[in-house]
GROMACS .gro file of C-alpha atoms in nm:
model
  331
    1MET     CA    1  13.785   9.029   8.903
    2ILE     CA    2  13.654   8.709   9.084
    3VAL     CA    3  13.357   8.713   9.298
    4ASP     CA    4  13.354   8.422   9.411
    5CYS     CA    5  13.487   8.060   9.349
    6ALA     CA    6  13.334   7.716   9.517
    7ILE     CA    7  13.319   7.374   9.457
    8TYR     CA    8  12.954   7.186   9.543
    9ARG     CA    9  12.928   6.817   9.588
   10ASP     CA   10  12.625   6.665   9.721
   11GLY     CA   11  12.448   7.041   9.721
   12ARG     CA   12  12.727   7.172  10.004
   13ARG     CA   13  12.904   7.433   9.962
   14ARG     CA   14  13.337   7.356   9.973
   15GLU     CA   15  13.613   7.603   9.956
   16GLY     CA   16  13.826   7.520   9.650
   17PRO     CA   17  14.186   7.562   9.611
   18GLY     CA   18  14.356   7.856   9.407
   19ASP     CA   19  14.385   7.738   9.142
   20PHE     CA   20  14.099   7.669   8.895
   21SER     CA   21  14.295   7.344   8.722
   22ASP     CA   22  14.305   7.176   9.049
   23ALA     CA   23  14.007   7.246   9.167
   24LEU     CA   24  13.770   7.117   8.840
   25ASP     CA   25  14.032   6.838   8.877
   26GLU     CA   26  13.836   6.796   9.224
   27ALA     CA   27  13.476   6.872   9.185
   28ARG     CA   28  13.471   6.595   8.876
   29SER     CA   29  13.677   6.324   9.105
   30ALA     CA   30  13.420   6.399   9.377
   31GLY     CA   31  13.096   6.458   9.183
   32GLY     CA   32  13.033   6.807   9.224
   33PHE     CA   33  13.060   7.119   9.021
   34VAL     CA   34  13.245   7.427   9.093
   35TRP     CA   35  13.095   7.764   9.027
   36ILE     CA   36  13.306   8.049   8.923
   37GLY     CA   37  13.150   8.403   8.959
   38LEU     CA   38  13.290   8.666   8.776
   39HIS     CA   39  13.213   9.071   8.722
   40GLU     CA   40  13.332   9.288   8.444
   41PRO     CA   41  13.670   9.118   8.439
   42SER     CA   42  13.935   9.194   8.199
   43ALA     CA   43  14.076   9.031   7.905
   44ASP     CA   44  14.366   8.899   8.158
   45GLU     CA   45  14.127   8.779   8.454
   46PHE     CA   46  13.914   8.614   8.173
   47ASP     CA   47  14.204   8.489   7.930
   48THR     CA   48  14.301   8.265   8.274
   49VAL     CA   49  13.994   8.145   8.350
   50ALA     CA   50  13.897   8.046   7.931
   51GLU     CA   51  14.241   7.843   7.923
   52GLU     CA   52  14.133   7.604   8.177
   53PHE     CA   53  13.794   7.536   8.114
   54GLY     CA   54  13.861   7.510   7.737
   55LEU     CA   55  13.607   7.778   7.681
   56HIS     CA   56  13.544   7.878   7.288
   57PRO     CA   57  13.707   8.214   7.218
   58LEU     CA   58  13.408   8.338   7.000
   59ALA     CA   59  13.191   8.325   7.362
   60VAL     CA   60  13.512   8.463   7.556
   61GLU     CA   61  13.533   8.754   7.292
   62ASP     CA   62  13.104   8.805   7.336
   63ALA     CA   63  13.159   8.765   7.731
   64LEU     CA   64  13.414   9.026   7.747
   65ASN     CA   65  13.258   9.293   7.544
   66ALA     CA   66  12.887   9.243   7.697
   67HIS     CA   67  12.601   9.418   7.442
   68GLN     CA   68  12.459   9.107   7.371
   69ARG     CA   69  12.124   9.007   7.285
   70PRO     CA   70  12.040   8.689   7.516
   71LYS     CA   71  12.106   8.388   7.346
   72LEU     CA   72  12.235   8.037   7.365
   73GLU     CA   73  12.520   7.886   7.229
   74VAL     CA   74  12.668   7.537   7.189
   75TYR     CA   75  13.022   7.476   7.166
   76ASP     CA   76  13.183   7.156   7.196
   77ASP     CA   77  13.304   7.122   7.570
   78SER     CA   78  13.056   7.410   7.675
   79LEU     CA   79  12.737   7.592   7.669
   80PHE     CA   80  12.733   7.916   7.647
   81VAL     CA   81  12.370   8.150   7.768
   82VAL     CA   82  12.323   8.511   7.802
   83PHE     CA   83  12.049   8.682   8.012
   84LYS     CA   84  11.941   9.027   8.055
   85PRO     CA   85  11.815   9.091   8.397
   86VAL     CA   86  11.580   9.464   8.370
   87VAL     CA   87  11.624   9.704   8.673
   88TYR     CA   88  11.345   9.919   8.693
   89GLU     CA   89  11.424  10.247   8.919
   90PRO     CA   90  11.128  10.408   9.115
   91LYS     CA   91  11.265  10.767   9.132
   92SER     CA   92  11.364  10.805   8.735
   93ASP     CA   93  11.102  10.580   8.610
   94ALA     CA   94  11.356  10.477   8.436
   95VAL     CA   95  11.459  10.086   8.301
   96SER     CA   96  11.796   9.972   8.298
   97THR     CA   97  11.947   9.626   8.186
   98GLY     CA   98  12.280   9.450   8.296
   99GLU     CA   99  12.412   9.129   8.142
  100VAL     CA  100  12.463   8.764   8.266
  101MET     CA  101  12.661   8.571   8.054
  102VAL     CA  102  12.664   8.142   8.168
  103PHE     CA  103  12.968   7.870   8.055
  104LEU     CA  104  12.839   7.534   8.125
  105GLY     CA  105  13.043   7.246   8.148
  106ASP     CA  106  13.131   6.916   8.196
  107GLY     CA  107  13.134   7.029   8.602
  108PHE     CA  108  13.190   7.411   8.597
  109VAL     CA  109  12.912   7.705   8.571
  110VAL     CA  110  13.072   7.972   8.513
  111THR     CA  111  12.958   8.362   8.548
  112VAL     CA  112  12.998   8.655   8.452
  113ARG     CA  113  12.785   9.006   8.501
  114HIS     CA  114  12.816   9.316   8.376
  115GLY     CA  115  12.644   9.615   8.530
  116GLU     CA  116  12.484   9.618   8.852
  117GLY     CA  117  12.130   9.427   8.811
  118ALA     CA  118  12.228   9.116   8.792
  119PRO     CA  119  12.112   8.880   9.105
  120LEU     CA  120  12.363   8.650   9.102
  121ALA     CA  121  12.443   8.730   9.411
  122ALA     CA  122  12.047   8.641   9.566
  123VAL     CA  123  12.100   8.320   9.313
  124ARG     CA  124  12.398   8.160   9.510
  125ARG     CA  125  12.256   8.277   9.854
  126ARG     CA  126  11.924   8.123   9.751
  127LEU     CA  127  12.070   7.762   9.618
  128GLU     CA  128  12.295   7.730   9.917
  129HIS     CA  129  11.997   7.737  10.126
  130GLU     CA  130  11.854   7.442   9.884
  131PRO     CA  131  12.111   7.141   9.877
  132HIS     CA  132  11.862   6.902   9.739
  133LEU     CA  133  11.794   7.165   9.428
  134LEU     CA  134  12.227   7.251   9.434
  135ALA     CA  135  12.296   6.884   9.395
  136LYS     CA  136  12.128   6.815   9.073
  137GLY     CA  137  12.471   7.019   8.921
  138PRO     CA  138  12.546   7.280   8.679
  139THR     CA  139  12.130   7.275   8.487
  140ALA     CA  140  12.060   7.390   8.865
  141VAL     CA  141  12.239   7.660   8.830
  142LEU     CA  142  12.147   7.767   8.486
  143TYR     CA  143  11.737   7.758   8.558
  144ALA     CA  144  11.773   7.961   8.937
  145ILE     CA  145  11.915   8.252   8.685
  146ALA     CA  146  11.678   8.171   8.432
  147ASP     CA  147  11.410   8.206   8.719
  148ALA     CA  148  11.528   8.508   8.849
  149THR     CA  149  11.556   8.688   8.558
  150VAL     CA  150  11.226   8.595   8.430
  151ASP     CA  151  11.047   8.689   8.762
  152HIS     CA  152  11.220   9.046   8.803
  153TYR     CA  153  11.086   9.105   8.447
  154LEU     CA  154  10.679   9.060   8.585
  155ASP     CA  155  10.749   9.262   8.825
  156VAL     CA  156  10.935   9.554   8.609
  157ALA     CA  157  10.592   9.496   8.375
  158THR     CA  158  10.385   9.565   8.688
  159GLU     CA  159  10.547   9.866   8.753
  160LEU     CA  160  10.545   9.949   8.350
  161GLN     CA  161  10.190   9.924   8.414
  162ASN     CA  162  10.094  10.123   8.689
  163ASP     CA  163  10.323  10.388   8.497
  164LEU     CA  164  10.141  10.393   8.240
  165GLU     CA  165   9.816  10.431   8.400
  166GLU     CA  166   9.977  10.738   8.543
  167LEU     CA  167  10.048  10.876   8.198
  168GLU     CA  168   9.704  10.790   8.061
  169ALA     CA  169   9.483  10.949   8.359
  170GLU     CA  170   9.727  11.250   8.266
  171VAL     CA  171   9.617  11.265   7.949
  172PHE     CA  172   9.244  11.251   7.968
  173SER     CA  173   9.289  11.445   8.261
  174PRO     CA  174   9.123  11.791   8.224
  175ALA     CA  175   9.302  11.974   8.361
  176SER     CA  176   9.675  11.864   8.245
  177GLY     CA  177   9.611  11.663   7.880
  178GLY     CA  178   9.737  11.970   7.696
  179SER     CA  179  10.080  12.056   7.912
  180ARG     CA  180  10.368  12.070   7.700
  181ASN     CA  181  10.578  11.767   7.841
  182THR     CA  182  10.295  11.551   7.842
  183ALA     CA  183  10.412  11.370   7.489
  184SER     CA  184  10.779  11.383   7.580
  185ARG     CA  185  10.655  11.263   7.901
  186ILE     CA  186  10.437  10.916   7.683
  187TYR     CA  187  10.781  10.920   7.420
  188THR     CA  188  11.043  10.857   7.729
  189PHE     CA  189  10.760  10.602   7.805
  190LYS     CA  190  10.756  10.429   7.490
  191ARG     CA  191  11.099  10.422   7.470
  192GLN     CA  192  11.114  10.267   7.825
  193VAL     CA  193  10.938   9.952   7.683
  194LEU     CA  194  11.111   9.918   7.375
  195GLU     CA  195  11.442   9.860   7.640
  196PHE     CA  196  11.264   9.622   7.822
  197ARG     CA  197  11.111   9.448   7.532
  198ARG     CA  198  11.443   9.409   7.408
  199ALA     CA  199  11.579   9.236   7.686
  200THR     CA  200  11.277   8.977   7.701
  201VAL     CA  201  11.200   8.883   7.320
  202PRO     CA  202  11.536   8.750   7.221
  203LEU     CA  203  11.511   8.501   7.557
  204ALA     CA  204  11.166   8.311   7.400
  205PRO     CA  205  11.393   8.052   7.149
  206PRO     CA  206  11.683   7.971   7.422
  207LEU     CA  207  11.403   7.935   7.684
  208THR     CA  208  11.209   7.696   7.437
  209ARG     CA  209  11.562   7.479   7.342
  210LEU     CA  210  11.608   7.465   7.700
  211ALA     CA  211  11.281   7.323   7.801
  212GLY     CA  212  11.315   7.042   7.451
  213THR     CA  213  10.955   7.196   7.273
  214ALA     CA  214  11.172   7.336   6.971
  215SER     CA  215  11.251   7.089   6.772
  216ALA     CA  216  11.275   6.660   6.794
  217ASN     CA  217  11.688   6.654   6.832
  218GLY     CA  218  11.703   6.593   7.161
  219GLY     CA  219  11.797   6.819   7.474
  220VAL     CA  220  12.062   7.067   7.447
  221PRO     CA  221  12.365   6.927   7.550
  222PHE     CA  222  12.527   7.001   7.993
  223VAL     CA  223  12.194   7.017   8.081
  224ASN     CA  224  12.027   6.729   8.212
  225ASP     CA  225  11.695   6.598   8.058
  226LYS     CA  226  11.478   6.600   8.382
  227ALA     CA  227  11.475   6.951   8.454
  228ARG     CA  228  11.301   7.015   8.059
  229PRO     CA  229  10.954   7.081   8.301
  230PHE     CA  230  11.128   7.374   8.482
  231PHE     CA  231  11.286   7.548   8.226
  232ARG     CA  232  10.909   7.489   8.049
  233ASP     CA  233  10.797   7.643   8.325
  234VAL     CA  234  11.029   8.014   8.331
  235SER     CA  235  10.956   8.011   7.948
  236ASP     CA  236  10.573   8.026   8.055
  237HIS     CA  237  10.598   8.317   8.277
  238LEU     CA  238  10.858   8.479   8.029
  239THR     CA  239  10.551   8.420   7.744
  240ARG     CA  240  10.333   8.620   8.013
  241VAL     CA  241  10.558   8.920   8.029
  242ASN     CA  242  10.590   8.939   7.636
  243GLU     CA  243  10.249   8.942   7.607
  244SER     CA  244  10.239   9.219   7.905
  245VAL     CA  245  10.530   9.389   7.688
  246GLU     CA  246  10.329   9.358   7.345
  247GLY     CA  247   9.996   9.499   7.551
  248LEU     CA  248  10.180   9.776   7.665
  249ASP     CA  249  10.363   9.923   7.330
  250ARG     CA  250  10.028   9.909   7.171
  251LEU     CA  251   9.860  10.075   7.429
  252VAL     CA  252  10.161  10.335   7.496
  253SER     CA  253  10.099  10.408   7.113
  254ASP     CA  254   9.738  10.492   7.185
  255VAL     CA  255   9.787  10.684   7.434
  256LEU     CA  256  10.068  10.884   7.254
  257SER     CA  257   9.790  10.925   6.979
  258ALA     CA  258   9.540  10.993   7.183
  259HIS     CA  259   9.687  11.355   7.332
  260LEU     CA  260   9.773  11.434   6.962
  261ALA     CA  261   9.435  11.419   6.858
  262GLN     CA  262   9.336  11.595   7.232
  263MET     CA  263   9.543  11.806   7.120
  264SER     CA  264   9.457  11.951   6.742
  265VAL     CA  265   9.061  11.942   6.894
  266ARG     CA  266   9.240  12.207   7.130
  267GLN     CA  267   9.432  12.392   6.871
  268ASN     CA  268   9.080  12.403   6.636
  269ASP     CA  269   8.846  12.526   6.978
  270ASP     CA  270   9.136  12.795   7.010
  271MET     CA  271   9.136  12.928   6.648
  272ARG     CA  272   8.758  12.936   6.669
  273LYS     CA  273   8.765  13.114   6.928
  274ILE     CA  274   9.043  13.363   6.836
  275SER     CA  275   8.837  13.372   6.461
  276ALA     CA  276   8.444  13.473   6.638
  277TRP     CA  277   8.652  13.769   6.825
  278ALA     CA  278   8.816  13.884   6.530
  279ALA     CA  279   8.456  13.926   6.388
  280MET     CA  280   8.311  14.055   6.671
  281ALA     CA  281   8.603  14.342   6.626
  282ALA     CA  282   8.567  14.334   6.257
  283VAL     CA  283   8.246  14.510   6.309
  284PRO     CA  284   8.263  14.812   6.501
  285THR     CA  285   8.606  14.880   6.341
  286MET     CA  286   8.442  14.891   6.000
  287ILE     CA  287   8.171  15.119   6.035
  288ALA     CA  288   8.417  15.333   6.261
  289GLY     CA  289   8.649  15.343   5.948
  290ILE     CA  290   8.316  15.444   5.713
  291TYR     CA  291   8.288  15.722   5.927
  292GLY     CA  292   8.621  15.837   5.934
  293MET     CA  293   8.689  15.924   5.569
  294ASN     CA  294   8.548  16.266   5.608
  295PHE     CA  295   8.321  16.277   5.323
  296ASP     CA  296   8.046  16.601   5.350
  297HIS     CA  297   7.746  16.365   5.180
  298MET     CA  298   7.648  16.094   5.449
  299PRO     CA  299   7.364  15.962   5.645
  300GLU     CA  300   7.233  16.131   5.924
  301LEU     CA  301   7.615  16.324   5.967
  302HIS     CA  302   7.451  16.634   6.097
  303TRP     CA  303   7.236  16.476   6.278
  304VAL     CA  304   7.230  16.551   6.643
  305TRP     CA  305   7.207  16.200   6.747
  306SER     CA  306   7.394  16.036   6.469
  307TYR     CA  307   7.743  15.939   6.778
  308PRO     CA  308   7.534  15.751   7.039
  309ALA     CA  309   7.315  15.574   6.698
  310VAL     CA  310   7.612  15.489   6.523
  311ILE     CA  311   7.787  15.347   6.900
  312ALA     CA  312   7.373  15.174   6.982
  313VAL     CA  313   7.423  14.998   6.635
  314MET     CA  314   7.805  14.869   6.668
  315ALA     CA  315   7.696  14.734   7.059
  316GLY     CA  316   7.382  14.578   6.884
  317LEU     CA  317   7.560  14.390   6.624
  318VAL     CA  318   7.842  14.294   6.840
  319GLY     CA  319   7.616  14.134   7.106
  320PHE     CA  320   7.401  13.989   6.798
  321LEU     CA  321   7.761  13.790   6.692
  322TYR     CA  322   7.853  13.663   7.056
  323ARG     CA  323   7.467  13.524   7.070
  324LEU     CA  324   7.570  13.374   6.781
  325PHE     CA  325   7.944  13.226   6.824
  326LYS     CA  326   7.810  13.127   7.212
  327ARG     CA  327   7.479  12.914   7.061
  328ARG     CA  328   7.697  12.727   6.820
  329GLY     CA  329   7.988  12.646   7.108
  330TRP     CA  330   8.285  12.925   6.962
  331LEU     CA  331   8.255  13.051   7.295
   0.00000   0.00000   0.00000
């Protein structure tokens, strides 16, 4: 569905005609641009937009199907950029991703949103309150979307860091370090980090190209060269995010290894305790078994104090083994 369609001239919003072709002609003649926002459009809805703005069929297919990696592709009449905004759900400690596709061309911007995590509404409001920035043209829209997406990455990375600290405290806590669901929680957290990494890492090369630091071939078509420093700033923020994600991934692997090592040590302690108690039980069982064989010729068999003497020997041996195992830390 079409969420919004407006013409921007000198940084000010002008409601455009209903026909996309007329809106584009009016925007170009006035030295402005038209910005069309769509949310999960159908094929029929998007075919009309693609035909009016001359969008490449391959990019149109990607925009309709979604599930794309962050990327930047240059076509003859437009620039196609894919972002993956990330949403963190505090109640479930889960990370989910959406998608924002941006078509940039001569006098137009077409944004396609999939999912609920895209910051396009906030970006449009922010730009409309900053006409000096919106007056820079379609490049300002692309920069604002990239900046909002990466800034939100920083917030999500902070939330994940807090969750990891809670997991560390749980793993190394004597009371709950051995709970059965700890390993499951760690693995689930690792999956969240992987999902986050799939959104942030592939975005680095496109931002590097937009910043003009990837090659010596000049800037990207349809992007104002004066915007390079701004994209370079966004790229620096993304580098911080990727470093944080890599640190989270390594640390959560170390936490899982530490948890498994703790579980192994605890199981060894349990086995030693079981073995110690079994050894103490085996001594009286052995003596009782010998005296239960009903032989006539056995030591002190007819002595009146033989029964309490055997019981005393059993208790003494069990006490000796208990002190021995206790001193060695088995009990």
